[in-house]
Short mmCIF file of C-alpha atoms and ligand atoms in Angstrom, two decimals:
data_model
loop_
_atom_site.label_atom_id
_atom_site.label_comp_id
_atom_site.label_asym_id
_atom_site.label_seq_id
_atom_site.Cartn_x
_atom_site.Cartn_y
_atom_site.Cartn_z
CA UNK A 82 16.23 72.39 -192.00
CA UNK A 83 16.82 73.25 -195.58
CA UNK A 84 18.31 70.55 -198.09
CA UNK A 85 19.58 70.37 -201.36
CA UNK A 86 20.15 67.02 -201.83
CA UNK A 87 23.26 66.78 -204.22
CA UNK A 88 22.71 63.46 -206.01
CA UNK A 89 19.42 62.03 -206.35
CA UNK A 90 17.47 60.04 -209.91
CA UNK A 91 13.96 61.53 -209.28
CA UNK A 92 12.97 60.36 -212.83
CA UNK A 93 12.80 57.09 -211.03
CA UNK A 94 11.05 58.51 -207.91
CA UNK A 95 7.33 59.19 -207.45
CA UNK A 96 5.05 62.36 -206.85
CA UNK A 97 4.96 61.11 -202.96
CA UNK A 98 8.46 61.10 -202.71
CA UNK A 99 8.63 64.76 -203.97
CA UNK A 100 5.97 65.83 -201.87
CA UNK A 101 7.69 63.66 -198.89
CA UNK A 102 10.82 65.57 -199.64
CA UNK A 103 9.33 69.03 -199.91
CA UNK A 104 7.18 68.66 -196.24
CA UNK A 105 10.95 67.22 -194.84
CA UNK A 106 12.76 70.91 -196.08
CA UNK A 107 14.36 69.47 -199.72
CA UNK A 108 14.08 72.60 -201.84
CA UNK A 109 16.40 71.58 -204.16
CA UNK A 110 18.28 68.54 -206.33
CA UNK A 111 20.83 67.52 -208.86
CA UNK A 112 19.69 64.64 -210.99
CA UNK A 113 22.86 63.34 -212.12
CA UNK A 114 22.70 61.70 -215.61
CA UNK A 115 23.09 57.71 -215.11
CA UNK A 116 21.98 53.77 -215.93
CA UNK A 117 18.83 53.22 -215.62
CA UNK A 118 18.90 49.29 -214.80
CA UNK A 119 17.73 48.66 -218.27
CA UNK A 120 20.62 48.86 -220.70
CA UNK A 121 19.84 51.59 -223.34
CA UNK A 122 21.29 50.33 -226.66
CA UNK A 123 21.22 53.68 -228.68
CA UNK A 124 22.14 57.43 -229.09
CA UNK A 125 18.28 58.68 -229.61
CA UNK A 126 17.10 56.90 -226.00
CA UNK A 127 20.36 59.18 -224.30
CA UNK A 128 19.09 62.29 -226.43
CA UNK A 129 15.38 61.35 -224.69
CA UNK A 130 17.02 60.67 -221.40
CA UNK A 131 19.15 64.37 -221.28
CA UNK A 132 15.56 65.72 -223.05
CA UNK A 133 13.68 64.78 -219.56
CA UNK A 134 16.49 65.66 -216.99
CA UNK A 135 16.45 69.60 -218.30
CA UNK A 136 12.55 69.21 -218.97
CA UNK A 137 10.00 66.87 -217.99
CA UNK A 138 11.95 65.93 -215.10
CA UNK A 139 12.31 69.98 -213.77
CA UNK A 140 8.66 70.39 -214.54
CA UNK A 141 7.64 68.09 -212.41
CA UNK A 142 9.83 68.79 -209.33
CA UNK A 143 8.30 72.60 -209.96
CA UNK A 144 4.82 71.68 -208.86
CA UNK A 145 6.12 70.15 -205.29
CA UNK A 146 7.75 73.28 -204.64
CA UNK A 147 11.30 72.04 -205.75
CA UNK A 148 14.09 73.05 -208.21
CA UNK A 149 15.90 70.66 -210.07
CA UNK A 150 19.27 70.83 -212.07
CA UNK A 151 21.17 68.24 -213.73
CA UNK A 152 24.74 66.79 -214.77
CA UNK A 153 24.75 65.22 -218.05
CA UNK A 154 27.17 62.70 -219.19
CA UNK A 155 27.58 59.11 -220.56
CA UNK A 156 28.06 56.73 -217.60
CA UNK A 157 30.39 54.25 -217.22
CA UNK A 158 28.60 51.04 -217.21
CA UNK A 159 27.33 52.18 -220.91
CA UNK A 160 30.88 53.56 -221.66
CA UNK A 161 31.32 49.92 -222.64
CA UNK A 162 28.76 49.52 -225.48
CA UNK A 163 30.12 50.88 -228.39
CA UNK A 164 26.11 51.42 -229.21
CA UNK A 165 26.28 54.28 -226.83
CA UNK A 166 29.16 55.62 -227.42
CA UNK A 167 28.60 58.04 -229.97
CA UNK A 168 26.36 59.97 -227.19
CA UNK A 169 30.10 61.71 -226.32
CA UNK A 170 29.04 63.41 -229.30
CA UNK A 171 26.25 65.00 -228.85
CA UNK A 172 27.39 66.25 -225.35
CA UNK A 173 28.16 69.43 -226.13
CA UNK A 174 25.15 70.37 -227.17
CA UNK A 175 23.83 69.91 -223.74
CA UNK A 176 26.69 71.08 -221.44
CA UNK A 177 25.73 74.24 -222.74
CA UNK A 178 22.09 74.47 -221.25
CA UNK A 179 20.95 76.47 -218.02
CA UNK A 180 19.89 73.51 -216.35
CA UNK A 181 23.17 71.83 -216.56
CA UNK A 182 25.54 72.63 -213.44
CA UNK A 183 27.99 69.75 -213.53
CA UNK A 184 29.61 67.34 -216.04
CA UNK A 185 28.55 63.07 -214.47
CA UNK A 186 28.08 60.75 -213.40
CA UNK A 187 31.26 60.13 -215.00
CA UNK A 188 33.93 57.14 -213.65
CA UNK A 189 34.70 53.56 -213.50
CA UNK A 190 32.58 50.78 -213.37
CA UNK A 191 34.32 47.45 -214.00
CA UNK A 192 37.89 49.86 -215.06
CA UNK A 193 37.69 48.66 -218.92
CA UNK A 194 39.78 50.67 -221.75
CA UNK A 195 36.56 51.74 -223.15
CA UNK A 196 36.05 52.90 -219.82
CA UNK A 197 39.64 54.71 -219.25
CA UNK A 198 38.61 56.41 -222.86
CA UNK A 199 34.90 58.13 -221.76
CA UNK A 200 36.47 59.40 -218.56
CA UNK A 201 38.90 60.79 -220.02
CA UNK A 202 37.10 63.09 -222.66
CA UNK A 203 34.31 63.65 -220.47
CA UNK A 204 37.11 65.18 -217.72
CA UNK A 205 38.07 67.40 -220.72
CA UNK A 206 34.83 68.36 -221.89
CA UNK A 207 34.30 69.82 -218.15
CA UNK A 208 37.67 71.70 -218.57
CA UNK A 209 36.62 72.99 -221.90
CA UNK A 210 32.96 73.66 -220.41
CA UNK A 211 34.42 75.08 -217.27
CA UNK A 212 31.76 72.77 -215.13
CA UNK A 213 32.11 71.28 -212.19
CA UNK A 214 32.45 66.79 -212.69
CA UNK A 215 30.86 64.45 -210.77
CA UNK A 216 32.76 61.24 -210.24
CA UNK A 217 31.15 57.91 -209.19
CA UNK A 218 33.67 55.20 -207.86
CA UNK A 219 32.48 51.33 -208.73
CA UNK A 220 30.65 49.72 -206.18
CA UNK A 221 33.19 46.04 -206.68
CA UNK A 222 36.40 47.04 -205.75
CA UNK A 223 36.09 50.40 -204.51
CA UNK A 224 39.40 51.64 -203.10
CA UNK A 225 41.78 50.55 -205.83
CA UNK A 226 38.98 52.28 -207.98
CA UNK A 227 38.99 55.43 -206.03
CA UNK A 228 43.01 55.19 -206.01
CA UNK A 229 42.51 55.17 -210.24
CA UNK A 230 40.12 57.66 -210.55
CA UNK A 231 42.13 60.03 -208.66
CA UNK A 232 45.23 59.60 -210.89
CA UNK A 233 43.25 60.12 -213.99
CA UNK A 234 41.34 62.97 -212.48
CA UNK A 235 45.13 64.49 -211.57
CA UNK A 236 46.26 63.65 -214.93
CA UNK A 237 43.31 65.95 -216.41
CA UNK A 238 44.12 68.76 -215.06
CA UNK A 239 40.82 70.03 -213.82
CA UNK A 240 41.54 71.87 -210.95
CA UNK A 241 40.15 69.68 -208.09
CA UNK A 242 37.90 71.66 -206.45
CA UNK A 243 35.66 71.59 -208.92
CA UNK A 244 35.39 67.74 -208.58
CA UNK A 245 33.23 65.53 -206.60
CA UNK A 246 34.38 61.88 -206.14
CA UNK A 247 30.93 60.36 -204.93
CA UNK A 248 29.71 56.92 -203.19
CA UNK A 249 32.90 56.87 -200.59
CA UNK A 250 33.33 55.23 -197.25
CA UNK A 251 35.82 54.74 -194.31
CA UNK A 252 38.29 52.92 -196.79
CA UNK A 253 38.39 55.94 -199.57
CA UNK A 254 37.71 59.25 -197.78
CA UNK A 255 41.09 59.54 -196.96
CA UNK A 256 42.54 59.48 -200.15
CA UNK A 257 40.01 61.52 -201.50
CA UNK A 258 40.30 64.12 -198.59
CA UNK A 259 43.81 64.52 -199.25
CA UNK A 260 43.28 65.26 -203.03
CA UNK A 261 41.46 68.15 -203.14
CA UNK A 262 38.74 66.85 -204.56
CA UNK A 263 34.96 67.21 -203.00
CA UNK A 264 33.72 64.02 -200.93
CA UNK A 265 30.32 62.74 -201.59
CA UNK A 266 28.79 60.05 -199.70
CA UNK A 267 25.39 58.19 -200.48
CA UNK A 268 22.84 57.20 -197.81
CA UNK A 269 21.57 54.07 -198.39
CA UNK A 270 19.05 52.00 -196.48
CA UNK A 271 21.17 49.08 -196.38
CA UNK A 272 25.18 48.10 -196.75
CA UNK A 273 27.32 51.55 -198.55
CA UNK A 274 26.78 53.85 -195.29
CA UNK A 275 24.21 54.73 -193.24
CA UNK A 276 23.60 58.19 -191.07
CA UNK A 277 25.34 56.82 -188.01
CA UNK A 278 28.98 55.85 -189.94
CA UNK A 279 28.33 59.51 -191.18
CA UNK A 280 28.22 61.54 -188.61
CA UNK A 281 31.33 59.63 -187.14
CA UNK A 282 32.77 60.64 -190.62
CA UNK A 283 31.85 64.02 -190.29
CA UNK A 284 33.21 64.12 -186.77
CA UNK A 285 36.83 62.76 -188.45
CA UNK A 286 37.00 65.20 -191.86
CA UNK A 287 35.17 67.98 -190.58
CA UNK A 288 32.33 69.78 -192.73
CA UNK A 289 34.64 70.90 -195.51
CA UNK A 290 34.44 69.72 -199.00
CA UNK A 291 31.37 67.19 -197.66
CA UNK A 292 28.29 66.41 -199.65
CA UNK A 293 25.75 64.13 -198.12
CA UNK A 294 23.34 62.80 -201.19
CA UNK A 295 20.60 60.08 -200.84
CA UNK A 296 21.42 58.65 -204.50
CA UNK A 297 17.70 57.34 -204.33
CA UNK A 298 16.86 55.61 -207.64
CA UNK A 299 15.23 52.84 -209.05
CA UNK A 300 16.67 50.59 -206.39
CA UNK A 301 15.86 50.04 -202.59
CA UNK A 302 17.04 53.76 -201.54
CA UNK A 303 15.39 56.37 -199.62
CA UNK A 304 14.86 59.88 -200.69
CA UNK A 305 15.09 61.51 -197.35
CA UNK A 306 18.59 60.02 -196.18
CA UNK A 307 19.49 63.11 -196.18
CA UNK A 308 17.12 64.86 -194.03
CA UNK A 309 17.72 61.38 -191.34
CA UNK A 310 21.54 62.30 -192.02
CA UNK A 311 20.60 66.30 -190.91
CA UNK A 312 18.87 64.64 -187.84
CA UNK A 313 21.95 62.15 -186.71
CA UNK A 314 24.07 65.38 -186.57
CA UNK A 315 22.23 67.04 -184.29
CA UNK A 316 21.29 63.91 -182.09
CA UNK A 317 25.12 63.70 -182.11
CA UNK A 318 26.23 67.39 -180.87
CA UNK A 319 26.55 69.10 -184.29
CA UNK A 320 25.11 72.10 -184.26
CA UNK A 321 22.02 73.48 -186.61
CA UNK A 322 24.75 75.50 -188.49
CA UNK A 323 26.71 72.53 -189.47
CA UNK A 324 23.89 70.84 -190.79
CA UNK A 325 22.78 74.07 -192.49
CA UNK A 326 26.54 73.83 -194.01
CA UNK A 327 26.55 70.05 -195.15
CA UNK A 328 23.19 69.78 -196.42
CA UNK A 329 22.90 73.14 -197.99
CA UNK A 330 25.94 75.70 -198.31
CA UNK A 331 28.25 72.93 -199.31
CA UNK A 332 26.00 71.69 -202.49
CA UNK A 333 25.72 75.27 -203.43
CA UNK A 334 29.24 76.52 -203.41
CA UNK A 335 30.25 73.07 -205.08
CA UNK A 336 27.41 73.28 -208.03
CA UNK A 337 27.85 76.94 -207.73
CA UNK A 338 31.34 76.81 -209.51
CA UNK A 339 29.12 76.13 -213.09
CA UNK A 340 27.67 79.69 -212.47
CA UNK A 341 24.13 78.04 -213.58
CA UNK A 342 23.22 77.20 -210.54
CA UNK A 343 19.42 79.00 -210.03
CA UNK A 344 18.21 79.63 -206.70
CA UNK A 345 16.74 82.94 -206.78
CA UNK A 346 13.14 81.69 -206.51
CA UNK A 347 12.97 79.20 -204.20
CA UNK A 348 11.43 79.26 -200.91
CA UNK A 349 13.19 78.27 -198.32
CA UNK A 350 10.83 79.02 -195.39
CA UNK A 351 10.05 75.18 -194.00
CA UNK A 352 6.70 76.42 -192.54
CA UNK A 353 5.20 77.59 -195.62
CA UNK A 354 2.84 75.14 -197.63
CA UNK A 355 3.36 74.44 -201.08
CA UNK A 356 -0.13 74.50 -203.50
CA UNK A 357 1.04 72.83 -206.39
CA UNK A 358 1.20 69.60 -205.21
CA UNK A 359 -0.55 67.47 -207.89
CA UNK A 360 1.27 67.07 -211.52
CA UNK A 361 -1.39 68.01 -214.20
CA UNK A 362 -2.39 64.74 -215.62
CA UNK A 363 -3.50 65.92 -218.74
CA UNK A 364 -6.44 64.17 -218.03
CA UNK A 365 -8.66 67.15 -216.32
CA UNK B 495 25.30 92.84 -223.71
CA UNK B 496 24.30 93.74 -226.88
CA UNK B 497 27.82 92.80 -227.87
CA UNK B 498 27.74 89.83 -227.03
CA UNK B 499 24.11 89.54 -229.59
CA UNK B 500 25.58 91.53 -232.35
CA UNK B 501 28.82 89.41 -232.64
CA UNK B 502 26.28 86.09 -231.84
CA UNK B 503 24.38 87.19 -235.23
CA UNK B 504 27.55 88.09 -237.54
CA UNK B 505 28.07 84.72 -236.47
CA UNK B 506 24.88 82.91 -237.39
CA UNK B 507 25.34 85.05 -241.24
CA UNK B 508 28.84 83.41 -241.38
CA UNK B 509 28.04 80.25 -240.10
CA UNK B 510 24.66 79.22 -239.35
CA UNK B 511 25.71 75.98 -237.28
CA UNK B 512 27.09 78.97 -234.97
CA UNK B 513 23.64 78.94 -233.65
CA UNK B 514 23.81 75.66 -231.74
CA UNK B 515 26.16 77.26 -229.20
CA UNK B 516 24.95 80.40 -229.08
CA UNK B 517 20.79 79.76 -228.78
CA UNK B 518 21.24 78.06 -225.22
CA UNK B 519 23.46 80.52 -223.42
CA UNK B 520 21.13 83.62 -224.77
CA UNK B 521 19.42 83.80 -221.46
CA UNK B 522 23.11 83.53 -219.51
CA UNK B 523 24.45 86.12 -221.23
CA UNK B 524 21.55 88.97 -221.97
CA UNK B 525 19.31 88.05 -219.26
CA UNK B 526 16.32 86.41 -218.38
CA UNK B 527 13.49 89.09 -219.24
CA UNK B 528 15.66 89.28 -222.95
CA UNK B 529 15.74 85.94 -223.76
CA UNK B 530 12.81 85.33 -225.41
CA UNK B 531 13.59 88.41 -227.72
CA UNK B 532 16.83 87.75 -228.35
CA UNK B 533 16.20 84.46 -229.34
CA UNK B 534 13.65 85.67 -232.00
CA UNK B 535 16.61 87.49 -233.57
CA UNK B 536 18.65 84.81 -233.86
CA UNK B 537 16.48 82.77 -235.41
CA UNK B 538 15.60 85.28 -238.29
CA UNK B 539 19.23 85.86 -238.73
CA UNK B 540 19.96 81.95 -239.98
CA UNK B 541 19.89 82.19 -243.85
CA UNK B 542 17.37 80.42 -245.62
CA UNK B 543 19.43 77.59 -246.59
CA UNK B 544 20.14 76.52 -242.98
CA UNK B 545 16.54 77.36 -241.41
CA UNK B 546 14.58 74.11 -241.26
CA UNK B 547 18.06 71.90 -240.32
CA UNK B 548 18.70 74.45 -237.26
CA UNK B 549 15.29 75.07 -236.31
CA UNK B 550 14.63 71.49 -236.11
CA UNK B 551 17.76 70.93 -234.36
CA UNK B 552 17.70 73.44 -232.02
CA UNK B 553 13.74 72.45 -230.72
CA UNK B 554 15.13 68.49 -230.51
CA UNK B 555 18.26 69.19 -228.25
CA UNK B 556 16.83 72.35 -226.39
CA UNK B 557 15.77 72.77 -223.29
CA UNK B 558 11.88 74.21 -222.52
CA UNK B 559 12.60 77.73 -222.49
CA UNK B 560 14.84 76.62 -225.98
CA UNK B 561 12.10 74.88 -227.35
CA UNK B 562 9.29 77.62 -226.22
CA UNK B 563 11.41 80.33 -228.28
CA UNK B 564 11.86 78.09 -231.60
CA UNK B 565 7.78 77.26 -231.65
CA UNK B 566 6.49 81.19 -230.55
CA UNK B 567 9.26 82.01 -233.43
CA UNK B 568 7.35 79.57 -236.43
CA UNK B 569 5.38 82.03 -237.45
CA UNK B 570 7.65 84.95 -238.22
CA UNK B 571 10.14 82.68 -240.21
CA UNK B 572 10.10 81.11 -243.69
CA UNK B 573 9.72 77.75 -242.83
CA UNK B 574 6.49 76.46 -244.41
CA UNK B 575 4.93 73.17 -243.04
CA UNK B 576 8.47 72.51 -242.16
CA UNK B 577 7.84 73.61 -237.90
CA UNK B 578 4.21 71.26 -238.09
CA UNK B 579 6.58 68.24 -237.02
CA UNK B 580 7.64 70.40 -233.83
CA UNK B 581 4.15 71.79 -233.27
CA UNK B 582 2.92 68.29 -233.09
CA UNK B 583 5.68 66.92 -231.26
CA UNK B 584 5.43 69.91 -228.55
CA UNK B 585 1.41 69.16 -228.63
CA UNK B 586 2.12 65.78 -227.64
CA UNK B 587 4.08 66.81 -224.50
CA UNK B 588 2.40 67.19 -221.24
CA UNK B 589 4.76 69.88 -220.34
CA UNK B 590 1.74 72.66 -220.14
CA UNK B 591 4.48 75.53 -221.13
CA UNK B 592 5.49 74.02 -224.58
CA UNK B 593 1.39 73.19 -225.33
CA UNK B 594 0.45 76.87 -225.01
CA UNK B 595 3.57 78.03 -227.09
CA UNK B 596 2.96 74.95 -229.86
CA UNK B 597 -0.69 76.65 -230.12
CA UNK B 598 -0.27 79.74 -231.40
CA UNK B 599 -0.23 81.94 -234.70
CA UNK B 600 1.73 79.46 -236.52
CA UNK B 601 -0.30 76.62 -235.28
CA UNK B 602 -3.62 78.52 -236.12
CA UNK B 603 -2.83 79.07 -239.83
CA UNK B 604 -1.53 75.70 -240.52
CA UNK B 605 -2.75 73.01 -238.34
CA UNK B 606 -4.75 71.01 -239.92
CA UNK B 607 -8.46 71.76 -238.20
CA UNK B 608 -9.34 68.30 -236.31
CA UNK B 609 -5.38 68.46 -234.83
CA UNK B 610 -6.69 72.62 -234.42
CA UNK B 611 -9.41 71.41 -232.45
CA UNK B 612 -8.04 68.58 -230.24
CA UNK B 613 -5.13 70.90 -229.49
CA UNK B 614 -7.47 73.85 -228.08
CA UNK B 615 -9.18 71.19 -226.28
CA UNK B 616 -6.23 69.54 -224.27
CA UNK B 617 -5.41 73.37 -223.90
CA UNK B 618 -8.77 73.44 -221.49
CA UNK B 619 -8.30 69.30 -220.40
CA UNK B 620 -5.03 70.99 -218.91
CA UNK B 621 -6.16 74.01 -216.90
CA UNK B 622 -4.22 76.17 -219.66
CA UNK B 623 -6.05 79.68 -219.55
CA UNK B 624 -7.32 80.23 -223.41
CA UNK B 625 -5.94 84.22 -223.00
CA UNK B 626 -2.64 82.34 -223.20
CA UNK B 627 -3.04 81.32 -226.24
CA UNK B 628 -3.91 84.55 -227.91
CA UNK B 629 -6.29 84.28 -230.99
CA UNK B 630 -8.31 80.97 -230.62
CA UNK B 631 -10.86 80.25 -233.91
CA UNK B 632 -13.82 77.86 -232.18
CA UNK B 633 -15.69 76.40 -235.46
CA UNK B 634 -19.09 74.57 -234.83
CA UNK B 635 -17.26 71.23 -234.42
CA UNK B 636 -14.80 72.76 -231.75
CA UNK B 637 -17.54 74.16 -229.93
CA UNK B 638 -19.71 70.80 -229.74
CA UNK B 639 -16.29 69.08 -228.43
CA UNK B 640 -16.20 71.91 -225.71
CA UNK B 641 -19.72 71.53 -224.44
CA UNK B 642 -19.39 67.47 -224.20
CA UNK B 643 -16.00 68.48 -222.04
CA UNK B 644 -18.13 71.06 -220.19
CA UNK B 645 -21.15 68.54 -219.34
CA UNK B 646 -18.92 65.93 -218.22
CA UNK B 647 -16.84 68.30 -215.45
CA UNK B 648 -20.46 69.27 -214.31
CA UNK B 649 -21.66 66.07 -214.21
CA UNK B 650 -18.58 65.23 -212.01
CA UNK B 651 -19.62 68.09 -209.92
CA UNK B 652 -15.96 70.31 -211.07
CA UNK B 653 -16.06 73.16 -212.22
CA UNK B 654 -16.09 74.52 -215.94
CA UNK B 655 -13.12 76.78 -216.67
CA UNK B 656 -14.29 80.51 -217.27
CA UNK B 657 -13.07 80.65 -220.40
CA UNK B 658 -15.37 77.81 -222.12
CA UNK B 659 -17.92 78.90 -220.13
CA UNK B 660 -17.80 82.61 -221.94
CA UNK B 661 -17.02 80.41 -225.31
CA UNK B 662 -20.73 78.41 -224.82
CA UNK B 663 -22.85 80.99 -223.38
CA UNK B 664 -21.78 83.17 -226.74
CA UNK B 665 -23.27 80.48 -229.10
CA UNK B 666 -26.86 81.11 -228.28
ZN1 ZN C 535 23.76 58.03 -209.12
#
């Protein structure tokens, strides 16, 4: 089984997890640009943030064997802190960069003005970037959220295939399905959705348009929902080819729209062993 | 190709801001084996006036390979002490990539000598092959730092990289 896992913070994850993830088939992952439970309350700690995702970050996930690429954006829980929101900025210096394949995690959190605002420029910065955008939908009232962020993602004109409206369940897919727009779901360990609702899911929508992430962060997640996801298919009659599909071709073709997307040198084979597997230290 | 670079550095001469769109998509549009070269060029095309603003702009929003190009370019372009702020800062990384390419000529003729020393040694500390480096000056001091490092991997029963090894044996 080989994964790209479409949404994952591994800034927040450790060197088992990547090594965990490598031995389970994840050759690749998107770290979208997010909160990171502690508020940041300036431009320079965003700057240091985006500095990481396209280097520290990537450096690491080299020595287990895995390539990482990142979306960049200013989220919209710190949308709301007019601290931060200079950082809108300083974003085109970044959505330039190799490393960066999508405009996010852009969206609503609580669906303030200051919120409405950041979406909104950040939608036309991935027009004007031609990048794929990444969409989260707030966790507290979730479908009229999903309902809004469709409208203003309409209203953008991005075209919406090259838009991923992330985090759904039984209540948005619909909508989300009929829009055009990419479906992403997250795996969690508890509560959003687990493996089982997602194969049913899967069984409803088809494979189409479907990106199965793991969104493991700083919170009680798990890095390899996807690879338990891959497994639930086939314990439920998918075959190997729809999992290949889901779990890999999808995530490609999707992040494959920025034309950055760098796969060239990665080894898929899920027998072969992977020698770099402790990050230099600095400390000999 | 080379269009694309030719109209990239009547650009830069016009406008040297130019440069902070153009320097990230070099290895996008000419290629990855070009990059590094192209790069070079548009850095010595930014006119004096601009050099240390965009230089130090372009190593604090780029990317490694970004920031690898700016520090191997120091030493070919006017800059003074001004790129010993990004040598440091790149020194201070543990990104082994950016250490090698903060420790070259640029580094060697104006570093001051204890930072010169320290930085060759976390160079070894990292399992970064000296040859990387190119031209490496040892001094006394320098080579008294890399024997300590050398006893204490043997007495930890690890091995001594080649490299110091050939460095100590040739001080007898
Ligand atoms: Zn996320």
């Amino acid at each position: 089984m080989r994964i790209f896992d479409p949404h994952v913070h591994m800034s927040s994850r450790t060197t088992d997890d990547y090594q965990a993830m490598y031995d389970a088939g994840v050759r690749a992952v998107v770290e979208p640009a997010f909160w990171q439970g502690q508020p940041r309350t300036s431009v320079g700690s965003f700057v240091d943030y985006f500095d990481s995702l396209l280097g520290w970050e990537p450096f690491r996930a080299a020595q287990f064997g895995i390539r990482h690429h990142c979306t960049i954006a200013l989220n919209p829980k710190e949308a709301n802190d007019p601290r931060c929101a200079d950082v809108l900025e300083v974003l085109p210096r970044y959505l330039v960069k190799d490393g960066v394949v999508a405009v996010g995690e852009v969206g609503y959190d609580s669906m303030t003005p200051e919120e409405d605002e950041a979406f909104a420029a950040q939608l036309a910065l991935a027009v004007e970037f031609e990048l794929p955008v990444l969409v989260h939908t707030p966790h507290r009232d979730k479908a009229e959220g999903t309902k809004r962020t469709l409208d203003v993602v309409r209203e953008s004109g991005i075209a919406p295939e090259l838009v991923v409206v992330d985090h759904l369940n039984e209540l948005t897919v619909g909508m989300v399905a009929d829009s055009g727009c990419w479906m992403g779901f997250s795996i969690y360990p508890d509560t959003k959705m687990d493996e089982a609702r997602m194969v049913v899911l899967l069984r409803e929508h088809g494979t189409a348009r479907m990106l199965v992430n793991s969104a493991a962060d700083w919170g009680r997640s798990d890095p390899l929902k996807t690879v338990k996801t891959g497994r639930a298919m086939l314990d439920a009659g998918f075959t190997a080819d729809d999992v290949d599909r889901v779990l890999w071709r999808n995530p490609v073709e999707f992040y494959g729209r920025s034309g950055r997307l760098e796969l060239s040198d990665v080894d898929i084979d899920p027998t072969a062993g992977f020698q770099g597997s402790s990050v230099r230290r600095g400390q000999g | 190709m080379s269009d694309w670079k030719s109209e990239a550095l009547r650009r830069i001469a016009a406008d040297p801001a130019a440069i902070r769109e153009l320097f990230p998509v070099v290895r996008r549009r000419c290629g990855a084996g070009a990059a590094a070269d192209v790069r070079a060029e548009l850095l010595a095309a930014l006119p004096a006036t601009a050099l240390a603003e965009e230089v130090a702009g372009l190593y604090r929003y780029g990317d490694p390979a970004e920031k690898r190009a700016v520090l191997a370019a120091l030493s070919a372009l006017p800059v003074g002490d001004a790129g010993l702020p990004l040598v440091r800062e790149a020194l201070r990384t543990n990104d082994t990539t950016l250490v090698a390419a903060a420790l070259g000529p640029y580094a060697l003729a104006r570093l001051d000598p204890a930072a010169y020393r320290q930085a060759v040694l976390k160079c070894v500390f990292m399992g970064i092959p000296l040859a990387e480096i190119g031209t490496v000056r040892v001094d006394g001091e320098l080579r008294g730092m890399l024997r300590s490092f050398a006893d204490e991997r043997s007495a930890a029963g690890r091995p001594v990289p080649a490299d110091v090894v050939t460095i100590l044996a040739g001080e007898a």
